Coordinates of C-alpha atoms in Angstrom, one line a residue:
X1236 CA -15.2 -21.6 -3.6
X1237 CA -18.1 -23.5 -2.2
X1238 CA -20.5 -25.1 -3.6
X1239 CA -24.1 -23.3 -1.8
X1240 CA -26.7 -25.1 -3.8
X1241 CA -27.0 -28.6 -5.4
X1242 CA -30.3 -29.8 -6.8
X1243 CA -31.2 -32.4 -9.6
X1244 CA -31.0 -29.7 -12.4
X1245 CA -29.0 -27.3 -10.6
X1246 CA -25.6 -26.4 -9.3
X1247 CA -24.3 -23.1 -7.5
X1248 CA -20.7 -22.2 -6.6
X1249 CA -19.8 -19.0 -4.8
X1250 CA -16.0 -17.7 -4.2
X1251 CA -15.8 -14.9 -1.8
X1252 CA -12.3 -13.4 -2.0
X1253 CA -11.2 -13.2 1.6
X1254 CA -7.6 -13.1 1.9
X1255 CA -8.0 -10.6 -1.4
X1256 CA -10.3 -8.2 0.8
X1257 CA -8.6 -8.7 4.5
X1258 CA -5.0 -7.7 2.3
X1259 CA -6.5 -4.9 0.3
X1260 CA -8.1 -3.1 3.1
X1261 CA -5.3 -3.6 5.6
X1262 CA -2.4 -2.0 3.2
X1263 CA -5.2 0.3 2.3
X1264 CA -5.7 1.8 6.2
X1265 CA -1.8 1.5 6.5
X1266 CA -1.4 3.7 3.7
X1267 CA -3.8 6.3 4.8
X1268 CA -2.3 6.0 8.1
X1269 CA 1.3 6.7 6.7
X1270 CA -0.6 9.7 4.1
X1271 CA -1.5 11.4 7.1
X1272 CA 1.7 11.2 9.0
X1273 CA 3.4 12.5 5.7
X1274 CA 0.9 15.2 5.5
X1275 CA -0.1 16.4 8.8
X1276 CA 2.9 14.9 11.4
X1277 CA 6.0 15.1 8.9
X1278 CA 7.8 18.2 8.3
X1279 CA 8.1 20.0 4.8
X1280 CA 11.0 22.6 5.2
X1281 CA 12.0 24.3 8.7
X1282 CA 13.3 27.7 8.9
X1283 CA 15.8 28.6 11.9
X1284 CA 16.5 32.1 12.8
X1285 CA 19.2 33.2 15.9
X1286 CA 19.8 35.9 17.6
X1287 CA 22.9 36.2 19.8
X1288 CA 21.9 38.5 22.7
X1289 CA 25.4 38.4 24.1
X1290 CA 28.7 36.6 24.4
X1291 CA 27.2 33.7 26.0
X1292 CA 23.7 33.8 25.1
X1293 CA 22.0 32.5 21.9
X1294 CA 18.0 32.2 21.4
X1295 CA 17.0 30.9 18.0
X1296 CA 12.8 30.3 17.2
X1297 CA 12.8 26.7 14.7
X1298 CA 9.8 26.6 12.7
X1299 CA 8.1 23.9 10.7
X1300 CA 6.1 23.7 8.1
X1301 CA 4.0 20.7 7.3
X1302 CA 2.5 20.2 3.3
X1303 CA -0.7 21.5 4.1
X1304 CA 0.7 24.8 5.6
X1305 CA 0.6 24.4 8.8
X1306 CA 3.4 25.4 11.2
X1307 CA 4.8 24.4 14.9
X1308 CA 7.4 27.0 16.7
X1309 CA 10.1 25.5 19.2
X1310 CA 12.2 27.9 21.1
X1311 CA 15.7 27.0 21.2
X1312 CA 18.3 27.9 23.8
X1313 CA 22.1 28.4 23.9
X1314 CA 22.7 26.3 21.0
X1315 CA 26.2 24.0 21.5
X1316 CA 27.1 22.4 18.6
X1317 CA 25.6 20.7 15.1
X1318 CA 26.6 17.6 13.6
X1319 CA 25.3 14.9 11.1
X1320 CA 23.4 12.2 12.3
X1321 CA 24.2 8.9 10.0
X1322 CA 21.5 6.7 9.5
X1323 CA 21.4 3.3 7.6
X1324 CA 18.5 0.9 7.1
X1325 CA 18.4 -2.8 7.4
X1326 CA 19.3 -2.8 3.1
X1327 CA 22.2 -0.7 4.2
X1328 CA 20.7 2.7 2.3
X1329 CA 21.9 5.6 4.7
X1330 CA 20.3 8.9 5.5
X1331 CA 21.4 12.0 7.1
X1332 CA 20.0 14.5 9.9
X1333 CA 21.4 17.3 11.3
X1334 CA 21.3 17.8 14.9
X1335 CA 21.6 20.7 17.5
X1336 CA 22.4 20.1 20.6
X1337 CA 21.2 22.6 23.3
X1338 CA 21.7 21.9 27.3
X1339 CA 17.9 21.9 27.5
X1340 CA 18.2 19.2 24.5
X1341 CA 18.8 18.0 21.5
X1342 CA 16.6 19.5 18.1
X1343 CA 16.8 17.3 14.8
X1344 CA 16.3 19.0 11.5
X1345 CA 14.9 17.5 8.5
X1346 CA 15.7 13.8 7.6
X1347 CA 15.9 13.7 3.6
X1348 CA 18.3 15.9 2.9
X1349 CA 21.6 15.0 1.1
X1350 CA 24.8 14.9 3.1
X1351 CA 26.3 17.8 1.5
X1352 CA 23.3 20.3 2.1
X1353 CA 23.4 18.9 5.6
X1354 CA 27.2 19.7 5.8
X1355 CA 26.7 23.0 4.8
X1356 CA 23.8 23.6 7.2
X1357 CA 26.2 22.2 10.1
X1358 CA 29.4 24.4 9.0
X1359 CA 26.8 27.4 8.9
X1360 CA 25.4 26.7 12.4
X1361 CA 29.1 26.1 13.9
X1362 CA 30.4 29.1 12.5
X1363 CA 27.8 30.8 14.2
X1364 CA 28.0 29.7 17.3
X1365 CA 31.8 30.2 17.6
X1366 CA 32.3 33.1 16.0
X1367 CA 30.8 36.7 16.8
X1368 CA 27.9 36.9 14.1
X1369 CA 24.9 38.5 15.9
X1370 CA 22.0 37.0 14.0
X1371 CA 21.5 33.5 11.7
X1372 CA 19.5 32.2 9.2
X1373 CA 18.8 28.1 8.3
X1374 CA 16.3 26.6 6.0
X1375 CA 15.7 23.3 4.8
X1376 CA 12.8 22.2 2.2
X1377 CA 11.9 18.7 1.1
X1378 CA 8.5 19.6 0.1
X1379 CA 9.5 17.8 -3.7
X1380 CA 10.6 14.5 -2.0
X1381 CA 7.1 14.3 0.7
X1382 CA 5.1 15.2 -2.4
X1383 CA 6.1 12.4 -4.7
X1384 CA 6.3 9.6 -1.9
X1385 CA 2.9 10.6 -0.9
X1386 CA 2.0 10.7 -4.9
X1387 CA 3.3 6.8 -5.0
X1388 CA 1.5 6.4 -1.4
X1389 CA -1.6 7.2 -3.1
X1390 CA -1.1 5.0 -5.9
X1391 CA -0.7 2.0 -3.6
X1392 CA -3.9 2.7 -1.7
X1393 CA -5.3 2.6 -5.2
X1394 CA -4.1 -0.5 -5.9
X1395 CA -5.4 -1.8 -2.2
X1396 CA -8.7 -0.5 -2.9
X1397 CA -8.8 -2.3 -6.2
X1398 CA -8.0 -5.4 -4.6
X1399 CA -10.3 -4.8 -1.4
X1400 CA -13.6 -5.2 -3.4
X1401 CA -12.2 -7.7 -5.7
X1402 CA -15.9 -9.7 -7.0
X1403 CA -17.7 -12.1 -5.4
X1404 CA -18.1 -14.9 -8.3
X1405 CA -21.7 -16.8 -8.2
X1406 CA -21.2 -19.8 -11.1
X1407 CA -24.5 -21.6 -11.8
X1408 CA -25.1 -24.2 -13.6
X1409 CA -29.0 -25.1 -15.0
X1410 CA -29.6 -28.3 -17.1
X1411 CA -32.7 -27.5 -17.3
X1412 CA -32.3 -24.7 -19.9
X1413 CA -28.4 -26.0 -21.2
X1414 CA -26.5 -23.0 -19.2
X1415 CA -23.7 -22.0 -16.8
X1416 CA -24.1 -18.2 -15.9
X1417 CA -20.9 -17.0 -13.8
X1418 CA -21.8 -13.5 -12.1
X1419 CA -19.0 -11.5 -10.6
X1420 CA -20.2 -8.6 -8.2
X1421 CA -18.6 -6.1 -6.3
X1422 CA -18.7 -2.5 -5.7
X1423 CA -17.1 -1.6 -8.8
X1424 CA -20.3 -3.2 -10.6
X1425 CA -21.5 -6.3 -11.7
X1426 CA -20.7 -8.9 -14.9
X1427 CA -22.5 -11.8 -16.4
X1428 CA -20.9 -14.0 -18.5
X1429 CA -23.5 -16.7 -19.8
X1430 CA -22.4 -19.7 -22.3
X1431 CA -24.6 -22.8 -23.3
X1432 CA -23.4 -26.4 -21.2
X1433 CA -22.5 -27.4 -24.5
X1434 CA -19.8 -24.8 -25.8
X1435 CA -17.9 -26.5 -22.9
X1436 CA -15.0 -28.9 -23.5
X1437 CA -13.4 -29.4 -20.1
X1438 CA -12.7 -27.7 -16.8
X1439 CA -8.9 -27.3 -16.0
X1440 CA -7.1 -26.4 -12.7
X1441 CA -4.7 -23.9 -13.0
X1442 CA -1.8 -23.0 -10.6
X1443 CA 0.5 -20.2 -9.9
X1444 CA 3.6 -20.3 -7.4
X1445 CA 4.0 -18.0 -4.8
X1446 CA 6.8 -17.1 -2.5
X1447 CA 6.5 -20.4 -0.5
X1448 CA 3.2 -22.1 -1.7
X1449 CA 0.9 -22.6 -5.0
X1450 CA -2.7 -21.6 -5.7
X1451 CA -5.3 -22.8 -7.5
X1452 CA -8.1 -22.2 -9.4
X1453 CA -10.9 -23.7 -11.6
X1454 CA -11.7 -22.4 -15.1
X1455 CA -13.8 -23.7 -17.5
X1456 CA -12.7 -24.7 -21.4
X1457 CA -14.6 -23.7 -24.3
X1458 CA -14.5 -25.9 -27.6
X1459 CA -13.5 -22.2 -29.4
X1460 CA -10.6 -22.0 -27.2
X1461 CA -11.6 -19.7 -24.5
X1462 CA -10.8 -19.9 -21.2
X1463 CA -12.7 -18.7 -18.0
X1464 CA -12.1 -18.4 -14.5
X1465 CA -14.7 -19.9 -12.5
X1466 CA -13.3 -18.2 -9.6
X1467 CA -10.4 -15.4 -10.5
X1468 CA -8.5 -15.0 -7.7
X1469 CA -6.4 -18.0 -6.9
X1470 CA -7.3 -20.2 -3.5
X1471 CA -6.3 -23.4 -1.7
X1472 CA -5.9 -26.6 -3.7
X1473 CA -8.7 -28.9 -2.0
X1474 CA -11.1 -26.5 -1.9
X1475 CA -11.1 -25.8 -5.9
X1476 CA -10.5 -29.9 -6.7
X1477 CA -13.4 -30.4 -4.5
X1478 CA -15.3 -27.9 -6.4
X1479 CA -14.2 -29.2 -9.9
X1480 CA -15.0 -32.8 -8.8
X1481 CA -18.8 -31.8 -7.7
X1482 CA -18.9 -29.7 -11.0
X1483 CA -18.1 -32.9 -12.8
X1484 CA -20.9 -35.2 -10.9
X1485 CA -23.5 -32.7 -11.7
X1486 CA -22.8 -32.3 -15.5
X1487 CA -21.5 -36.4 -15.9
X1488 CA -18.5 -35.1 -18.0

């Protein structure tokens, strides 16, 4: 908050929510960044056919499907073995994959999928591969799970967006016709509050603990009991006492 106009019957204050818009729009591209991956980059469901064309030689076609329908083929040689890839994140949740591995490579399948579909995928595969079946089919679908994390993906970039045009707050004060006028604009619209100088009883700093540090911010004190902010999103400590004290020079509270 900072005060951008002083004059003997006139005071302005203006709060630009920074950190509010540089946060918002930053989870906001990250989020549409990960949206895209889920949508265009991250497979829906595969489907693996095989055909054995003799003792020794297996050609299989793996196709997948991303949620907007589109598909990528990957020819697959001489399949060797499947097994479950274990994976566990730094909170120690654990995920499964299954995995064929081919001399020309290894393939991965899809990576949500419980352990015991995954299981049933790999003693399906194996069987194949050792026994004398002449054709194989494999699918895998986690079209459900991509749709509702990119449902809560959406309603996080929402919630970015919200705070990415959080208002700019313009506070004026006028003795000249008894008035403080706070106007709060931003591209969701505008608001103008507008009370006479003497409705107001005091101006309080309020604070609110983060993580590892407080935040401040100025309202002002109605003699009904109201409270408003002066500037709504919380900020640095000096910069609002600064504020507050030039606030209370001007009017001679």
């Amino acid at each position: 908050m900072k005060i951008v106009e002083e004059t003997r019957t006139r005071l302005q204050l203006k709060h630009r929510p920074l950190r509010y818009w540089f946060n918002g729009w930053c989870f906001f591209i990250f989020g549409l960044s990960f949206l895209i991956y889920c949508l265009v980059f991250n497979s829906a469901s595969i489907h693996l056919t095989c055909d054995r064309l003799s003792s020794n030689q297996i050609n299989c076609d793996l196709k997948r499907f991303n949620l907007l329908g589109s598909m990528e083929k990957l020819k697959m040689f001489d399949p060797q073995e499947a097994y479950i890839l274990t994976k566990t994140s730094s909170k120690g949740g654990k995920s499964y994959q299954v995995i064929i591995v081919t001399p020309f490579g290894d393939f991965d399948l899809l990576s949500n999928i419980s352990y015991q579909e995954n299981e049933e995928v790999v003693l399906k595969i194996n069987n194949f591969i050792n026994s004398g079946q002449t054709s194989l089919l494999v699918q895998q679908n986690q079209r459900n799970y991509l749709f509702f994390f990119s449902l809560f993906i959406l309603i996080m970039m929402a919630i970015a967006a919200y705070f990415g045009t959080s208002p700019v707050t313009t506070c004026t004060f006028y003795k000249s016709i008894d008035k403080v006028f706070i106007e709060r604009k931003s591209l969701r619209g505008k608001q103008i509050i507008e009370h006479p100088l003497e409705n107001i009883l005091r101006f309080d700093i309020q604070e609110q603990q983060y993580k590892y540090s407080k935040l401040y911010r100025a309202v002002i004190v109605l003699k009904f009991g109201e409270v408003i902010p002066i500037n709504p999103q919380y900020t640095d400590e000096k910069n609002v006492r600064y504020a507050v004290s030039r606030i209370l020079s001007f009017l001679k509270f």
